[in-house]
Coordinates of C-alpha atoms (C1' of nucleotides) in Angstrom, one line a residue:
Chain F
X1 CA -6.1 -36.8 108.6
X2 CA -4.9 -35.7 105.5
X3 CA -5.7 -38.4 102.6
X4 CA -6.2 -38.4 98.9
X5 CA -6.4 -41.3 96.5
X6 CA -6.3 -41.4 93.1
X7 CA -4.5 -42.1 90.1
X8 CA -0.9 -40.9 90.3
X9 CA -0.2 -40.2 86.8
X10 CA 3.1 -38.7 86.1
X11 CA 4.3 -39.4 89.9
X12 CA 6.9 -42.3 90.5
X13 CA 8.5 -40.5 93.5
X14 CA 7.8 -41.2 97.1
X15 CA 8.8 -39.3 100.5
X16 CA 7.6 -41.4 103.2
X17 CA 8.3 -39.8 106.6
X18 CA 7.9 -41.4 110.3
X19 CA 5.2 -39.4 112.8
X20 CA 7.3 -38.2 115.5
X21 CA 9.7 -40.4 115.0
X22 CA 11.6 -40.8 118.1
X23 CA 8.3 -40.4 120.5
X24 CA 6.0 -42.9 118.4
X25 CA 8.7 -45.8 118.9
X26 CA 8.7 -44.8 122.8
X27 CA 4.6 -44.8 123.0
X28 CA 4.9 -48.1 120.8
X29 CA 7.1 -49.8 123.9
X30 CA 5.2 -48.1 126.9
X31 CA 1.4 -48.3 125.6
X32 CA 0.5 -46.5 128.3
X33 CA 1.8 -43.5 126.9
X34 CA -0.8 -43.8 124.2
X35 CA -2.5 -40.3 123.5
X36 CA -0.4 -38.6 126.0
X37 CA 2.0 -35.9 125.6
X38 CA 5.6 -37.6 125.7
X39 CA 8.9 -35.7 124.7
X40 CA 12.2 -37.4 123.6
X41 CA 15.2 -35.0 124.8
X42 CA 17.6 -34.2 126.9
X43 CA 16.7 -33.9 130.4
X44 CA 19.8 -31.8 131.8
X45 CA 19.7 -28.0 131.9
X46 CA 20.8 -27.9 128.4
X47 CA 18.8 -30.3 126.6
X48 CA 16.6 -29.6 124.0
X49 CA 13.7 -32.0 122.3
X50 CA 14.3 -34.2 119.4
X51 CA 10.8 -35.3 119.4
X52 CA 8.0 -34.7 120.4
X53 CA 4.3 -36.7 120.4
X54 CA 1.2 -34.5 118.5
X55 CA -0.5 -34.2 121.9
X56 CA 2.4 -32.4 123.3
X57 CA 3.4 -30.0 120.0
X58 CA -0.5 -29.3 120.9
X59 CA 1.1 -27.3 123.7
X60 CA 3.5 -25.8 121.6
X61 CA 6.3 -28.0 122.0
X62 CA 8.6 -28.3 118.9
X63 CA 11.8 -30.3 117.9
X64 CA 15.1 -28.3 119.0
X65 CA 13.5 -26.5 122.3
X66 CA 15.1 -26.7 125.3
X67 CA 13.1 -29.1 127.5
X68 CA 12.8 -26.9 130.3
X69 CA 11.1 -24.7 128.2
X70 CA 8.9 -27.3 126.6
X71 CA 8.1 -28.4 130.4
X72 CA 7.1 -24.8 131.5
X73 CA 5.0 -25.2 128.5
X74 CA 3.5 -28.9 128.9
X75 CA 3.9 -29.7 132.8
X76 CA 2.5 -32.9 131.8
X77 CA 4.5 -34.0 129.4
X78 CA 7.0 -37.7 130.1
X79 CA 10.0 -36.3 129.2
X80 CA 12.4 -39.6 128.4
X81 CA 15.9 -39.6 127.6
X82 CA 15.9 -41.5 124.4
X83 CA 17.4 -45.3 123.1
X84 CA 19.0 -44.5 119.7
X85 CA 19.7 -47.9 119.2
X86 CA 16.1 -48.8 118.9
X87 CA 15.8 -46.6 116.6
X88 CA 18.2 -47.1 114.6
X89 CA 16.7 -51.3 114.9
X90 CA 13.7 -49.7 114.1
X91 CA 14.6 -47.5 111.1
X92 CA 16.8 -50.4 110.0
X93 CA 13.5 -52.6 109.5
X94 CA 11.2 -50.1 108.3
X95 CA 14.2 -49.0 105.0
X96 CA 14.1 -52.9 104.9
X97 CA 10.5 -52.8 104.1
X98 CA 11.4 -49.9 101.7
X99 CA 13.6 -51.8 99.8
X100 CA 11.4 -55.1 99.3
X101 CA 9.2 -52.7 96.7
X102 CA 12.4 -50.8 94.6
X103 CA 15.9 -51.0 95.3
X104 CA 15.7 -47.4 94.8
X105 CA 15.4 -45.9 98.0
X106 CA 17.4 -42.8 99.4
X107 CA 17.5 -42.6 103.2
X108 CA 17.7 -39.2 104.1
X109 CA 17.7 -39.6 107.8
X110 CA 16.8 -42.4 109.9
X111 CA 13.1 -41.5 109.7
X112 CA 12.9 -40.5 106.0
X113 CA 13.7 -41.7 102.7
X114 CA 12.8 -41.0 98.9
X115 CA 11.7 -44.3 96.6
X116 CA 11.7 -43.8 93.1
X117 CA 8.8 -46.6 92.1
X118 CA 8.7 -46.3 88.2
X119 CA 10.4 -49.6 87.6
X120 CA 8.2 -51.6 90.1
X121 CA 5.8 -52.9 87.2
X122 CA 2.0 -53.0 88.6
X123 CA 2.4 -55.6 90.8
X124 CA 1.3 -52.9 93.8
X125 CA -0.3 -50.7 91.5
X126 CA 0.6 -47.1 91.2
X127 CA 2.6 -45.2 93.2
X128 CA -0.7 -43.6 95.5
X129 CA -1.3 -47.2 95.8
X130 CA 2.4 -48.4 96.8
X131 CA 2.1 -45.4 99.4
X132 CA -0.9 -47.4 100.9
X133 CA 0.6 -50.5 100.9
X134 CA 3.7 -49.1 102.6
X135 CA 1.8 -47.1 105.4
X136 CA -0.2 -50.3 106.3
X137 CA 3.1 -52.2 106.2
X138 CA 4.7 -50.1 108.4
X139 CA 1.7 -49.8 111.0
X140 CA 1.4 -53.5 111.3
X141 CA 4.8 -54.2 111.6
X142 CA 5.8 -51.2 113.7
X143 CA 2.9 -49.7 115.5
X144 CA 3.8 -46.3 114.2
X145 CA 2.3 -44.1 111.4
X146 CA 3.8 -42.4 108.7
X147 CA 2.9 -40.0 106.0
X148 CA 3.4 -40.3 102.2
X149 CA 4.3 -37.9 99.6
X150 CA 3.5 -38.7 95.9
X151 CA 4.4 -36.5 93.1
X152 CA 7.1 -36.7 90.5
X153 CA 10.1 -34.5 91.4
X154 CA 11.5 -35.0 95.0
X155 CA 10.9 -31.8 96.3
X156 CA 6.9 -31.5 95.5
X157 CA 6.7 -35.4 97.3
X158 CA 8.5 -34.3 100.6
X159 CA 6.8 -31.0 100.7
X160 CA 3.5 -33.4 99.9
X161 CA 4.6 -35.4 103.1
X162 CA 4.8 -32.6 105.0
X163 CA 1.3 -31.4 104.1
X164 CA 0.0 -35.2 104.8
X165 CA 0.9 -35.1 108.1
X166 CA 0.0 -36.6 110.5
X167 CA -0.8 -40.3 109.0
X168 CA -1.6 -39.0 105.8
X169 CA -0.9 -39.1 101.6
X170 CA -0.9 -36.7 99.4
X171 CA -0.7 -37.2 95.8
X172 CA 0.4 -34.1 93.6
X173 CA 0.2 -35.1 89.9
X174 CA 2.0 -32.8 87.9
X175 CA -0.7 -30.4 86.5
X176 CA -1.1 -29.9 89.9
X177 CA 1.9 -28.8 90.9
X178 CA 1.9 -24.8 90.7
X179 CA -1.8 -24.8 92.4
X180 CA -0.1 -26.6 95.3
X181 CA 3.3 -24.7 95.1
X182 CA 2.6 -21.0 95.1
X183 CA 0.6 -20.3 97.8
X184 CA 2.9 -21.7 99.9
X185 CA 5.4 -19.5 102.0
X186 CA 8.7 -19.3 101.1
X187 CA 10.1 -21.0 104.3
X188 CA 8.1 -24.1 103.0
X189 CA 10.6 -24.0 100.5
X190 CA 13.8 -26.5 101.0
X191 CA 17.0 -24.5 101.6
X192 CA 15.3 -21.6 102.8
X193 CA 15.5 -21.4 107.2
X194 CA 15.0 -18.6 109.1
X195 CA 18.1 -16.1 107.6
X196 CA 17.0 -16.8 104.0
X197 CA 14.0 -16.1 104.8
X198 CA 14.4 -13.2 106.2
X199 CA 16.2 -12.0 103.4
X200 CA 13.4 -12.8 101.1
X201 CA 10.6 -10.9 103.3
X202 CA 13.0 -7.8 102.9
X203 CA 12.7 -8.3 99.2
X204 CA 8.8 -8.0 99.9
X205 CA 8.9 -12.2 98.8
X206 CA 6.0 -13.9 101.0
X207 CA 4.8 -17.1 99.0
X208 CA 6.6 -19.4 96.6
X209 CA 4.3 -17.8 93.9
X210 CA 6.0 -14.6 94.8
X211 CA 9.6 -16.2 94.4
X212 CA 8.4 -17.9 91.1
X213 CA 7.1 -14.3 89.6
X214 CA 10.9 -12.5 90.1
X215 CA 13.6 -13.1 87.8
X216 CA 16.2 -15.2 88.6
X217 CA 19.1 -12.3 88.9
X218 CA 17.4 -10.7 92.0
X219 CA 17.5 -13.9 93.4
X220 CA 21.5 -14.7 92.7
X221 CA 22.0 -11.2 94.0
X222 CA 20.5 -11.8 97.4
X223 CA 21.5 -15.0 97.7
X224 CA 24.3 -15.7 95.8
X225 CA 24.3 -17.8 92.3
X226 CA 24.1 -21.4 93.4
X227 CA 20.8 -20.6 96.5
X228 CA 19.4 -17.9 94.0
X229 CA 19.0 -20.6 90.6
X230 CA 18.2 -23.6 92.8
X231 CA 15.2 -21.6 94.8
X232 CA 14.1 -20.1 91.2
X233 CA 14.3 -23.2 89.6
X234 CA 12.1 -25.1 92.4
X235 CA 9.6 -22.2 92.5
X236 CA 8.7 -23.3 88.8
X237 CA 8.2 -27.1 90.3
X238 CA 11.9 -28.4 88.6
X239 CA 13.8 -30.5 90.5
X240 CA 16.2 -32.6 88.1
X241 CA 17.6 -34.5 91.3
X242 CA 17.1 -38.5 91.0
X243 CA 16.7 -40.5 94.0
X244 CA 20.1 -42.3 94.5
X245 CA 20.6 -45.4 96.7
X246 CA 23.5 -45.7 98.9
X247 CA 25.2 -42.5 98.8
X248 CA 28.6 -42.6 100.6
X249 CA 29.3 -41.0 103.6
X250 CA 31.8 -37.5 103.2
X251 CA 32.5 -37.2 107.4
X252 CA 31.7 -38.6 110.7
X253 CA 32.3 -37.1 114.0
X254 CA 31.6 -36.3 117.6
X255 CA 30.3 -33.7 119.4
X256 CA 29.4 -32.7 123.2
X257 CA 28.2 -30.3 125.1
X258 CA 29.1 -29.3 128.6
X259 CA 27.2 -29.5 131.8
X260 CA 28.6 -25.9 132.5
X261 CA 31.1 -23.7 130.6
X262 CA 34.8 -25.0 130.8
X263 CA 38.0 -23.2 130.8
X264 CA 40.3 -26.0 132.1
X265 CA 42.8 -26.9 129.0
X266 CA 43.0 -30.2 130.3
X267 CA 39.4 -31.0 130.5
X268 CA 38.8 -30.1 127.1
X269 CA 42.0 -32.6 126.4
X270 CA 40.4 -35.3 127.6
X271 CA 37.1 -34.1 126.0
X272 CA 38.9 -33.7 122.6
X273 CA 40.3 -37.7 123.7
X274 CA 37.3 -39.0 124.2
X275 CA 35.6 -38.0 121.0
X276 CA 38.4 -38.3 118.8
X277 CA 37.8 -42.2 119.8
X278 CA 33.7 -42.6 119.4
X279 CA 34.9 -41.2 115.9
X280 CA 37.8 -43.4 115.3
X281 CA 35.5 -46.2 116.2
X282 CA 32.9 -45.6 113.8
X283 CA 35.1 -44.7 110.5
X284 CA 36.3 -48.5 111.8
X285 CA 32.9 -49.6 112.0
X286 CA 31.8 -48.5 108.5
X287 CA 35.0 -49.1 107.0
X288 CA 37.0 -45.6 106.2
X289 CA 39.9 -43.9 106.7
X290 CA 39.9 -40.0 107.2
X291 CA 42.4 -37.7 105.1
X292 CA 41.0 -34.3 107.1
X293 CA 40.4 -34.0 110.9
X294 CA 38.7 -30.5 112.0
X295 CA 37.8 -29.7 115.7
X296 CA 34.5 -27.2 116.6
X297 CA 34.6 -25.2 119.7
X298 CA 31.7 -23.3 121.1
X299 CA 32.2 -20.3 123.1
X300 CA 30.4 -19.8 126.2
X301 CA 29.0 -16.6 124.3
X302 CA 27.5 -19.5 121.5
X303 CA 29.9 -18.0 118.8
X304 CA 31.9 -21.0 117.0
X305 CA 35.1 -21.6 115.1
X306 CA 35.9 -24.3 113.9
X307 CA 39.7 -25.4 112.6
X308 CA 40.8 -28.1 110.3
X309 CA 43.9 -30.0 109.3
X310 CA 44.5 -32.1 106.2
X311 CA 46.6 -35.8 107.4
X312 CA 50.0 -36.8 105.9
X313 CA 47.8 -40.2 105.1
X314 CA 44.5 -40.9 106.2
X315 CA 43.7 -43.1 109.1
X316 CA 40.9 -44.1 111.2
X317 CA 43.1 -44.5 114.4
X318 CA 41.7 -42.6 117.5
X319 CA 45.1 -41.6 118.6
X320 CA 46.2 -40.0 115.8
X321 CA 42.5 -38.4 115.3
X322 CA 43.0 -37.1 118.9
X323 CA 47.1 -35.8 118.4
X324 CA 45.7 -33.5 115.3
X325 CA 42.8 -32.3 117.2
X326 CA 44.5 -31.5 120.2
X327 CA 47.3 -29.3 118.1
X328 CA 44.3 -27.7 116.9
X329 CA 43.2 -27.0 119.6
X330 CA 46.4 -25.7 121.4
X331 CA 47.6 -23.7 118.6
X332 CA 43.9 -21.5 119.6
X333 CA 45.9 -20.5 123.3
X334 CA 42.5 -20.1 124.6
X335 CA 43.6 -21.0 128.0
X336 CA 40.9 -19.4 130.6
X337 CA 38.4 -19.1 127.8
X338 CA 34.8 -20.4 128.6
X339 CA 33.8 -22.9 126.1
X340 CA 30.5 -24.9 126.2
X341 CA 30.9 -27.3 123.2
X342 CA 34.2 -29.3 121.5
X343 CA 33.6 -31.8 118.9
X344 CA 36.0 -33.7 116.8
X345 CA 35.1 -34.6 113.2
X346 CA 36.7 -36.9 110.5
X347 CA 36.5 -35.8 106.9
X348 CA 36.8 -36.2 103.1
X349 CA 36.5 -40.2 103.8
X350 CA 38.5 -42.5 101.8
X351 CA 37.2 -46.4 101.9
X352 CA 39.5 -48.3 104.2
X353 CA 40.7 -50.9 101.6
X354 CA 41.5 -48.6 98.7
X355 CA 44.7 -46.4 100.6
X356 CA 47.8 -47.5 101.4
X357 CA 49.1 -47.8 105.3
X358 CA 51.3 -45.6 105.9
X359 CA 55.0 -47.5 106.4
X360 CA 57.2 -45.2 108.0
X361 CA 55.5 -44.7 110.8
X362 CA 54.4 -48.8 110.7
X363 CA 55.4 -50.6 113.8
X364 CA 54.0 -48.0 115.7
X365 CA 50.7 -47.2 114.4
X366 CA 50.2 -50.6 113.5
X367 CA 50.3 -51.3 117.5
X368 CA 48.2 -48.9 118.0
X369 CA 45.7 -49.6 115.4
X370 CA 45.7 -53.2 116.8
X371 CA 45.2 -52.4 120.4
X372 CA 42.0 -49.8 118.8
X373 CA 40.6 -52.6 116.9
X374 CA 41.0 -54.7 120.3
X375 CA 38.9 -52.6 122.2
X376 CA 36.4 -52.4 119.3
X377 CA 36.1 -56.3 120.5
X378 CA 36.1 -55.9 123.9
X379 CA 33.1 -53.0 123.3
X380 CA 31.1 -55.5 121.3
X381 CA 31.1 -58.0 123.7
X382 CA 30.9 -56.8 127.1
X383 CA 29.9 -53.3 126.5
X384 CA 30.5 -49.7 125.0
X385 CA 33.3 -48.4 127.4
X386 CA 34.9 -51.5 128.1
X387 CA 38.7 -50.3 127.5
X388 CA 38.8 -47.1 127.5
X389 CA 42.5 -44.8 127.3
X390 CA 43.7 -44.8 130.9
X391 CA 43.6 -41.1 131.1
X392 CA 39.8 -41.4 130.3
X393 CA 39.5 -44.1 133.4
X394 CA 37.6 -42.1 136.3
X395 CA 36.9 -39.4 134.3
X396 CA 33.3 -40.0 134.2
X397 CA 32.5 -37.9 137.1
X398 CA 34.6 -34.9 136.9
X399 CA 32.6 -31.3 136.5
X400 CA 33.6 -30.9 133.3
X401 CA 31.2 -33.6 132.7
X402 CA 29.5 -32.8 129.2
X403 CA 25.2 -32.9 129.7
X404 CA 23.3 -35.7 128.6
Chain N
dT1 C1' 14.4 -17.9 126.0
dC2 C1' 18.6 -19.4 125.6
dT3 C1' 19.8 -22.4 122.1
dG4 C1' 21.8 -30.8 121.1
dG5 C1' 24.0 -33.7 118.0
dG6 C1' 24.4 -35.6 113.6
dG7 C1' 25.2 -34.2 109.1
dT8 C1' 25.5 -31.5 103.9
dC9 C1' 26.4 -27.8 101.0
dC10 C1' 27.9 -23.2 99.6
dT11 C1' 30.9 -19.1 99.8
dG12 C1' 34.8 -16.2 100.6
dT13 C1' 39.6 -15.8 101.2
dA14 C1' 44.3 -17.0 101.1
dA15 C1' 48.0 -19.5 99.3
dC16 C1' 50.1 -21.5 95.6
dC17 C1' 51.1 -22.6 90.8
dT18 C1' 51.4 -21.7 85.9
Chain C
dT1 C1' 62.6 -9.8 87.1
dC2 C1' 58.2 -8.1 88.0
dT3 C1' 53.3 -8.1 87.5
dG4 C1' 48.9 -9.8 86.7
dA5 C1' 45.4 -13.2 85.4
dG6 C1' 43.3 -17.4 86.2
dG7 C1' 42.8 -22.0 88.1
dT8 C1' 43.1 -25.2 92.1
dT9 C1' 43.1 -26.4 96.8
dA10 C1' 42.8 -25.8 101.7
dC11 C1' 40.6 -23.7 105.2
dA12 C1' 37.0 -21.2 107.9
dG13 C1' 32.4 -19.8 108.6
dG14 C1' 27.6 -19.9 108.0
dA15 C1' 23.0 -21.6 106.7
dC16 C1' 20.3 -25.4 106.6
dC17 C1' 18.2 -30.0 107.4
dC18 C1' 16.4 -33.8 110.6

DNA sequence: TCTGGGGTCCTGTAACCT
DNA sequence: TCTGAGGTTACAGGACCC
């Protein structure tokens, strides 16, 4: 356990980060589970972990394995299917809590968020101190633990989470910051994943130090101008980025995998129906319209395109989502190709109130829209699935069935 | 060992306009 | 009329994050 107090001098930014998310709300519910290993995942022969408990990743066992692996690895292990809305209840609350100290707080995920505390006075005392307070908080009211990162650019406080971890803070004042920086490696750093990395280890670049100590031209060479300054610039500890409440969303869509490869165009069809709706539903949910639609198709060999289309006006109407998507989709003839994944996505999101309906096509689409908005009803009162398009009714057990 | 689902951002290319 | 430069936008792909 991971803890240092002191003054924060200098440090008015917070990462706070939930333990094992997923798995610490379903050890919370089922005590039992308590100090066992318990993995959050899909269960099907294509389902990978989305979280895992400490005593499992003792094991090995990692976010984004497939479960059968993380099973061959942990016999042991409760392997449940997860109930995003408890967490989302649960992330809801604990951003909540967030927001009684600053107003400024930046949700990265639904586990995660930045606070920038400088304006909070001393009411909670300095930031190490508000990192306390918040921890307990969240404990108490939530029966999970999370770690704290205190330092004064973003970057150094979420790498400080990280290194806090498990139910942990970590303050980095400022002085401190290149001590605590350069020995890291450079796949510590944010922005660099495996490929980068690689990259970087060809350049004979181990440690941040490393990165720091090379001038910023190699870097825009390997890794082109914008990665190459930003990874410079954070090797020397500067991160100008503010923490920024309520950024808008920029897309929303739907994704699925198959149980087994597909090569029916008329499964996918109904695939490409059913998603374009979940989608249409949530732009109608949050309130936006979507000028762009693109669809993503995965090839049984795990390559992936991906194909987009810009709308005459923007719309968050599932039918229309699904009429683009599906011309997408037919102008690829990839009839008797094997695909394993489709999704449908809704971009470059313009707020529902501020675009004009398109009137041409009115009568129509406003029938449609109506009947859409029906359903959304229906759904919220007796149930996701309620009214569903009639060509979706019974397909819930075909074998293009996507995996859960 | 066989790779989920939700996103963001960057880059290269082509088309189009001036 | 032809050609090229340069800017903008749309699209496609890829890397990355949780």
């Amino acid at each position: 356990m991971a803890r240092e107090i002191g003054r924060a001098e200098g440090c008015t930014v917070l990462h706070v980060d939930m333990d094992a998310f997923f798995a610490s709300v379903e050890v919370c519910r089922r005590p039992e589970l308590a100090g066992t290993p318990v993995i959050v995942g899909g269960a099907g022969n294509r389902g990978v972990v989305t979280s895992a408990t400490y005593e499992a990743r003792r094991y090995g066992v990692h976010a984004a394995m497939p479960t059968a692996r993380a099973l061959r690895l942990c016999p042991t292990a409760t392997v449940l299917p997860g109930d995003m809305a408890l967490y989302a209840e649960v992330s809801r609350a604990v951003m909540a809590l967030f927001r009684s100290v600053t107003p400024l707080v930046e949700p990265l995920s639904m586990d995660e968020a930045f606070l920038d505390v400088a304006g909070t006075g001393r009411r909670l005392g300095d930031a190490a101190e508000i990192g306390e307070f918040l921890r307990a908080r969240v404990f108490d009211e939530q029966g999970i633990t999370c770690s704290v990162g205190v330092a004064g650019t973003k970057f150094v406080a979420k790498l400080a989470s990280t290194h806090a971890k498990p139910d942990g803070l970590l303050v980095v004042r400022p002085p401190e910051v290149m001590g605590f920086l350069h020995p890291l490696p450079v796949g510590a750093l944010w922005g660099v994943g495996p490929k980068t990395e690689e990259t970087l280890l060809r350049l004979g670049l181990r440690t941040v130090g490393d990165l720091a100590h090379v001038p910023a031209r190699t870097l825009q060479r390997a890794l082109g101008a914008a990665a190459g300054t930003h990874l410079h610039e954070l090797a020397w500890g500067r991160d100008p980025r503010r923490v920024v409440p309520d950024e808008p969303e920029r897309s929303t869509g739907a994704e699925e995998t198959f149980a087994t490869d597909v090569d029916d165009p008329r499964v996918v069809h109904r695939e490409l129906l059913r998603l374009a709706e979940r989608t249409a539903g949530r732009l109608r949910s949050t309130g936006w319209l979507a000028r762009t639609v693109s669809i993503k198709i995965r090839f049984a060999d795990f390559t992936t395109i991906t194909r987009s289309r810009t709308l005459g006006a923007p719309t968050d109407v599932g039918q229309e989502l699904y009429d683009t998507a599906r011309a997408l989709y037919d102008a690829l003839g990839l009839a008797r190709t094997r695909i394993r994944l489709v999704g449908v996505r809704a971009e470059r999101l313009v707020p529902a109130g501020s675009a004009p309906r398109q009137l041409e096509l009115g009568a129509r689409e406003h029938g449609r829209r109506e009947a859409e908005l029906a359903a959304d009803r229906a759904a919220r009162r007796f149930g996701a699935g309620a009214v569903r398009p009639a060509t979706l009714l019974g397909s819930s057990g075909g074998s293009g069935r996507p995996a859960r």
